[in-house]
Coordinates of N, CA and C in Angstrom, one line a residue:
M1 N 91.5 -135.4 237.3 CA 92.5 -135.4 238.4 C 93.6 -134.4 237.9
W2 N 93.8 -134.5 236.6 CA 95.0 -133.7 236.1 C 94.9 -132.0 236.6
L3 N 96.0 -131.8 237.2 CA 96.0 -130.2 237.8 C 96.4 -129.3 236.9
F4 N 96.7 -129.3 235.7 CA 97.0 -128.3 235.0 C 96.1 -128.5 233.8
R5 N 95.6 -127.4 233.3 CA 94.6 -127.2 231.9 C 95.2 -126.2 230.8
M6 N 95.3 -126.7 229.7 CA 95.5 -125.9 228.6 C 94.5 -125.3 228.1
Y7 N 94.1 -124.1 228.1 CA 92.6 -123.6 227.6 C 93.0 -123.5 226.1
N8 N 93.9 -123.0 225.5 CA 94.5 -123.0 224.1 C 95.9 -123.1 224.3
I9 N 96.5 -123.4 223.0 CA 98.0 -123.8 222.9 C 99.0 -122.9 223.3
S10 N 98.8 -121.7 223.6 CA 99.7 -120.6 223.9 C 99.5 -120.2 225.4
T11 N 98.6 -120.4 226.2 CA 98.4 -120.3 227.7 C 98.4 -121.5 228.4
F12 N 99.2 -121.5 229.4 CA 99.5 -122.4 230.5 C 98.9 -122.2 231.8
F13 N 97.9 -123.0 232.3 CA 97.6 -122.9 233.5 C 97.7 -124.2 234.6
W14 N 98.0 -123.8 235.8 CA 98.5 -124.8 236.9 C 97.7 -124.4 238.1
E15 N 96.8 -125.5 238.3 CA 95.6 -125.6 239.3 C 94.9 -124.1 239.2
G16 N 94.6 -123.8 238.0 CA 93.8 -123.0 237.5 C 94.3 -121.6 237.5
Q17 N 95.3 -121.6 237.7 CA 96.2 -120.3 237.8 C 97.0 -119.9 236.5
Y18 N 97.0 -118.8 236.0 CA 97.7 -118.7 234.8 C 99.4 -118.8 235.3
V19 N 100.2 -119.2 234.3 CA 101.6 -119.6 234.7 C 102.3 -118.6 233.8
C20 N 102.3 -119.0 232.3 CA 103.1 -118.5 231.4 C 102.4 -118.9 230.2
E21 N 103.2 -118.2 229.0 CA 102.7 -118.5 227.6 C 103.8 -119.5 227.2
I22 N 103.0 -120.5 226.5 CA 103.6 -121.7 225.8 C 104.3 -121.1 224.6
N23 N 105.6 -121.4 223.9 CA 106.2 -121.1 223.1 C 105.9 -121.9 221.9
R24 N 105.8 -121.6 220.7 CA 105.0 -122.1 219.4 C 106.3 -121.9 218.3
S25 N 106.3 -123.2 217.6 CA 107.0 -123.3 216.4 C 106.0 -123.6 215.3
R26 N 106.4 -124.1 214.1 CA 105.6 -124.8 213.0 C 104.9 -125.9 213.5
Y27 N 105.6 -126.6 214.0 CA 105.2 -128.1 214.5 C 105.3 -128.3 215.7
S28 N 105.5 -127.6 216.8 CA 105.5 -128.0 218.1 C 105.2 -126.7 219.1
A29 N 104.8 -127.2 220.5 CA 104.6 -126.0 221.2 C 105.5 -126.6 222.5
Y30 N 106.0 -125.7 223.2 CA 107.2 -126.0 224.0 C 107.2 -124.9 225.2
L31 N 107.6 -125.3 226.4 CA 108.0 -124.5 227.5 C 109.1 -125.0 228.1
L32 N 110.5 -124.8 227.7 CA 111.5 -125.1 228.4 C 112.4 -124.1 229.2
H33 N 112.6 -124.7 230.4 CA 113.5 -123.7 231.4 C 114.7 -124.5 231.8
V34 N 116.0 -123.9 232.2 CA 117.0 -124.4 232.6 C 117.5 -123.5 233.6
H35 N 117.9 -124.6 234.7 CA 118.6 -123.7 236.0 C 120.1 -123.9 235.7
V36 N 121.0 -122.7 235.7 CA 122.4 -123.0 235.5 C 123.1 -122.5 236.6
V37 N 124.1 -122.9 237.4 CA 125.2 -122.5 238.4 C 126.4 -122.7 237.9
F38 N 127.0 -121.4 238.0 CA 128.7 -121.5 237.5 C 129.2 -121.2 239.1
M39 N 130.2 -121.6 239.4 CA 131.3 -121.2 240.5 C 132.4 -120.8 240.1
T40 N 132.9 -119.7 240.8 CA 134.3 -119.3 240.4 C 135.4 -120.2 240.8
K41 N 136.5 -120.1 240.1 CA 137.8 -120.9 240.1 C 138.1 -120.9 241.6
Y42 N 138.3 -122.1 242.3 CA 138.7 -122.2 243.7 C 137.6 -121.7 244.7
R43 N 136.2 -121.4 244.0 CA 135.4 -121.0 245.0 C 135.7 -119.3 245.8
R44 N 136.7 -118.9 244.7 CA 137.1 -117.6 245.5 C 135.8 -116.4 245.6
P45 N 135.7 -115.9 246.8 CA 134.4 -114.8 246.8 C 134.9 -113.5 246.0
V46 N 134.8 -113.5 244.8 CA 135.4 -112.1 243.8 C 134.3 -111.1 243.3
F47 N 133.1 -111.7 243.6 CA 132.0 -111.1 242.9 C 131.2 -110.1 243.9
G48 N 131.0 -108.9 243.3 CA 130.2 -107.7 244.2 C 129.0 -107.4 243.4
E49 N 128.3 -106.6 243.7 CA 126.9 -106.3 243.2 C 127.1 -105.7 241.6
L50 N 128.4 -104.8 241.6 CA 128.6 -104.3 240.0 C 129.0 -105.4 239.1
H51 N 129.6 -106.5 239.7 CA 130.0 -107.5 238.9 C 128.9 -108.4 238.3
H52 N 127.8 -108.8 239.3 CA 126.6 -109.4 238.9 C 125.8 -108.6 238.1
A53 N 125.5 -107.1 238.2 CA 124.9 -106.3 237.4 C 125.4 -106.4 235.8
N54 N 126.7 -106.2 235.6 CA 127.3 -106.6 234.4 C 127.1 -108.0 233.9
M55 N 127.3 -109.0 234.6 CA 127.2 -110.2 234.3 C 125.6 -110.8 233.6
R56 N 124.6 -110.1 234.3 CA 123.4 -110.1 233.8 C 123.3 -109.6 232.4
Q57 N 123.8 -108.6 232.2 CA 124.0 -107.9 230.8 C 124.4 -109.0 229.8
Y58 N 125.6 -109.3 230.0 CA 126.5 -110.4 229.3 C 125.5 -111.6 229.1
V59 N 124.9 -112.3 230.2 CA 124.3 -113.5 230.0 C 123.0 -113.2 229.2
A60 N 122.4 -112.1 229.1 CA 121.2 -111.9 228.5 C 121.6 -111.8 227.0
E61 N 122.8 -111.1 226.7 CA 123.0 -111.0 225.3 C 123.6 -112.5 224.7
V62 N 124.1 -113.3 225.3 CA 124.5 -114.7 225.1 C 123.3 -115.5 224.4
C63 N 122.4 -115.2 225.6 CA 121.1 -115.9 225.5 C 120.4 -115.5 224.2
A64 N 120.4 -114.4 224.0 CA 119.6 -113.9 222.8 C 120.4 -114.4 221.5
D65 N 121.6 -114.5 221.7 CA 122.1 -115.2 220.3 C 121.8 -116.3 220.1
F66 N 121.4 -117.1 221.1 CA 121.2 -118.5 220.8 C 119.5 -118.8 220.7
G67 N 118.8 -117.5 220.6 CA 117.3 -117.8 220.6 C 116.5 -118.0 221.9
A68 N 117.4 -117.8 223.0 CA 117.0 -118.1 224.4 C 116.6 -116.8 225.1
E69 N 115.9 -116.7 226.5 CA 115.8 -115.4 227.1 C 116.4 -115.7 228.4
L70 N 116.9 -114.9 228.9 CA 117.5 -114.9 230.5 C 116.3 -114.5 231.3
K71 N 115.8 -115.2 232.3 CA 114.5 -115.0 233.3 C 114.9 -114.3 234.2
E72 N 116.1 -115.0 234.9 CA 116.7 -114.4 236.4 C 118.1 -114.7 236.5
C73 N 118.8 -113.7 236.9 CA 120.3 -114.0 237.2 C 120.8 -113.2 238.5
D74 N 121.4 -114.1 239.1 CA 121.8 -113.3 240.8 C 122.7 -114.4 241.1
G75 N 123.4 -113.9 242.2 CA 124.2 -115.0 242.9 C 124.8 -114.3 244.1
E76 N 126.0 -114.9 244.6 CA 126.7 -114.6 245.6 C 128.1 -114.2 245.4
A77 N 129.2 -113.9 246.2 CA 130.5 -113.7 245.9 C 131.2 -114.8 245.3
D78 N 130.7 -116.1 245.2 CA 131.6 -117.3 244.5 C 130.8 -118.0 243.7
H79 N 129.4 -117.6 243.2 CA 128.7 -118.2 242.1 C 127.7 -117.5 241.6
V80 N 127.3 -118.0 240.7 CA 125.9 -117.3 240.0 C 124.9 -118.2 239.5
H81 N 123.6 -117.8 239.8 CA 122.5 -118.7 239.4 C 121.9 -118.1 238.0
M82 N 121.4 -118.7 237.2 CA 120.7 -118.1 235.7 C 119.7 -119.4 235.8
L83 N 118.5 -118.4 235.4 CA 117.3 -119.4 234.7 C 117.0 -118.8 233.2
I84 N 117.2 -119.7 232.5 CA 117.0 -119.5 231.0 C 115.8 -120.5 230.8
E85 N 115.0 -119.5 229.6 CA 114.1 -120.2 228.7 C 114.8 -120.4 227.1
Y86 N 114.6 -121.7 226.8 CA 115.3 -121.8 225.8 C 114.7 -122.5 224.9
P87 N 114.7 -122.5 223.4 CA 114.0 -123.3 222.2 C 114.5 -124.9 222.2
P88 N 113.7 -125.6 221.9 CA 114.1 -127.0 221.7 C 115.4 -127.2 220.7
L89 N 115.9 -126.6 219.9 CA 116.6 -126.7 219.3 C 118.3 -126.2 219.7
V90 N 118.2 -125.6 220.8 CA 119.3 -125.2 221.6 C 120.0 -126.3 222.2
Q91 N 121.5 -126.5 221.9 CA 121.9 -127.6 222.6 C 122.7 -126.8 224.0
L92 N 122.4 -127.5 225.0 CA 122.6 -126.8 226.3 C 124.1 -126.8 226.6
T93 N 124.9 -127.8 226.1 CA 126.4 -127.7 226.3 C 127.0 -126.5 225.5
K94 N 126.6 -126.2 224.4 CA 127.1 -125.3 223.7 C 126.8 -123.8 224.2
L95 N 125.6 -123.8 224.8 CA 125.0 -122.6 225.5 C 126.0 -122.3 226.7
V96 N 126.0 -123.3 227.5 CA 126.8 -123.3 228.7 C 128.5 -122.8 228.5
N97 N 128.8 -123.4 227.4 CA 130.1 -123.2 226.9 C 130.3 -121.9 226.7
S98 N 129.4 -121.3 225.9 CA 129.5 -119.7 225.2 C 129.5 -118.9 226.7
L99 N 128.1 -119.1 227.6 CA 128.4 -118.4 228.5 C 129.3 -118.3 229.5
K100 N 130.0 -119.2 229.6 CA 131.2 -119.5 230.6 C 132.2 -118.7 229.7
S101 N 132.6 -118.7 228.4 CA 133.7 -118.0 227.9 C 133.5 -116.8 227.8
V102 N 132.2 -116.1 227.3 CA 131.9 -114.8 227.0 C 132.1 -114.0 228.6
T103 N 131.2 -114.6 229.6 CA 131.3 -113.8 230.7 C 132.5 -113.7 231.3
S104 N 133.5 -114.9 231.3 CA 134.8 -114.6 231.8 C 135.7 -113.8 231.1
R105 N 135.6 -113.6 229.9 CA 136.3 -112.9 229.1 C 136.2 -111.4 229.2
R106 N 134.6 -111.0 229.2 CA 134.0 -109.6 229.3 C 134.4 -109.1 230.9
L107 N 134.0 -109.9 231.7 CA 134.3 -109.6 233.1 C 135.8 -109.3 233.4
R108 N 136.6 -110.1 232.9 CA 138.0 -110.0 233.3 C 138.4 -108.7 232.5
N109 N 138.1 -108.5 231.4 CA 138.4 -107.2 230.4 C 137.7 -106.0 231.3
D110 N 136.5 -105.9 231.9 CA 135.9 -104.7 232.2 C 136.5 -104.3 233.8
F111 N 136.9 -105.7 234.5 CA 137.2 -105.3 236.1 C 138.5 -105.9 236.5
I112 N 139.5 -104.8 236.7 CA 140.7 -105.1 236.9 C 140.8 -106.1 238.3
D113 N 140.1 -105.9 239.3 CA 140.2 -106.8 240.3 C 139.9 -108.3 240.1
L114 N 139.1 -108.7 239.0 CA 139.2 -110.1 238.7 C 140.3 -110.6 238.0
R115 N 141.1 -109.7 237.4 CA 142.3 -110.2 236.7 C 143.2 -110.4 237.8
A116 N 143.1 -109.5 239.0 CA 144.3 -109.7 239.8 C 144.1 -111.1 240.7
A117 N 142.8 -111.3 240.8 CA 142.4 -112.6 241.7 C 143.2 -113.9 241.3
Y118 N 143.2 -114.1 240.1 CA 143.8 -115.4 239.5 C 145.3 -115.0 238.6
S119 N 146.2 -115.8 238.8 CA 147.3 -115.7 237.9 C 147.0 -115.8 236.5
K120 N 146.1 -116.8 236.0 CA 145.8 -117.3 234.7 C 144.4 -116.7 234.3
P121 N 144.2 -116.4 233.0 CA 143.2 -115.9 232.4 C 141.8 -116.6 232.8
V122 N 141.4 -117.0 233.8 CA 140.4 -117.9 234.1 C 139.4 -117.2 235.1
L123 N 138.2 -117.5 235.1 CA 136.9 -117.0 236.1 C 136.3 -118.1 236.7
W124 N 135.7 -119.0 235.9 CA 135.1 -120.0 236.3 C 135.8 -121.4 236.7
S125 N 135.2 -122.2 237.6 CA 135.5 -123.6 237.8 C 135.2 -124.3 236.4
R126 N 135.8 -125.4 236.4 CA 135.6 -126.2 235.0 C 134.1 -126.7 235.2
S127 N 133.7 -127.1 236.2 CA 132.3 -127.6 236.6 C 131.4 -126.8 236.8
Y128 N 130.2 -127.4 236.4 CA 128.9 -126.4 236.5 C 127.5 -127.3 236.9
F129 N 126.6 -126.5 237.3 CA 125.4 -127.4 237.6 C 124.3 -127.1 236.5
I130 N 123.5 -128.0 235.8 CA 122.4 -127.6 235.0 C 121.3 -128.3 235.2
G131 N 120.0 -127.8 235.6 CA 118.9 -128.8 235.9 C 117.7 -128.2 235.2
S132 N 117.0 -129.2 234.7 CA 115.6 -128.6 234.0 C 114.8 -128.3 235.2
C133 N 113.9 -127.5 234.9 CA 112.8 -127.1 235.7 C 111.6 -126.5 235.2
G134 N 110.6 -126.2 235.9 CA 109.4 -125.7 235.6 C 108.0 -126.9 235.3
G135 N 107.0 -126.6 235.0 CA 105.9 -127.5 234.6 C 105.4 -128.1 235.9
A136 N 104.7 -129.3 235.7 CA 104.3 -129.9 236.8 C 105.4 -130.9 237.6
P137 N 105.3 -130.9 239.2 CA 106.1 -132.1 239.7 C 105.9 -133.3 239.1
L138 N 107.1 -134.2 239.3 CA 107.2 -135.3 238.6 C 106.3 -136.4 239.0
E139 N 105.9 -136.7 240.5 CA 104.8 -137.2 240.7 C 103.8 -137.1 240.2
V140 N 103.1 -135.8 240.0 CA 102.0 -135.5 239.1 C 101.9 -136.1 237.8
V141 N 102.9 -135.8 237.3 CA 103.0 -136.6 235.6 C 103.1 -137.8 235.9
K142 N 103.7 -138.5 236.7 CA 103.6 -139.9 236.7 C 102.4 -140.5 237.0
K143 N 101.5 -139.9 237.9 CA 100.4 -140.2 238.3 C 99.4 -140.0 236.7
Y144 N 99.5 -139.0 236.2 CA 98.7 -138.6 235.0 C 98.9 -139.7 234.0
I145 N 100.2 -139.9 233.6 CA 100.7 -141.1 232.7 C 99.9 -142.3 233.1
Q146 N 100.1 -142.7 234.3 CA 99.7 -143.9 234.7 C 98.0 -144.2 234.6
N147 N 97.3 -143.0 234.8 CA 95.9 -143.1 234.7 C 95.4 -142.8 233.5
Q148 N 96.0 -142.8 232.1 CA 95.5 -142.6 230.9 C 95.1 -144.0 230.3
R149 N 95.1 -145.1 230.9 CA 94.4 -146.3 230.4 C 92.9 -146.4 230.7
G150 N 92.6 -145.3 231.5 CA 91.0 -145.6 231.8 C 91.0 -146.1 233.2

């Protein structure tokens, strides 16, 4: 009844459809994705398309420094969404702090309009959203675990 199959350690199938490659290290196999959302300070609508284009580049660079990979990055005038694939050794709070500080500093340095939007050197709200994603839905995993005893 289990809906996904692993034909070998590096290929992941869901309901018979190819989904993605599983990452491997010496003693583990993993597939970790996280959805991250940052909001601008006071939810001010300060971003345009050019801001988002530069932000994608900066986020990708920070992710690479952590051994992670940016899969998707986009947003609206007052927030940005990021989908990041990361290895198990990455501490997500450190990744988030680095993403917030680097993108804030570089965007404010590159765009005068962002500096003018705030009286202090800030860009992001102190809060953020982070959620794990990918893999099988929780109910499917629960049923699989419950059916393990035969």
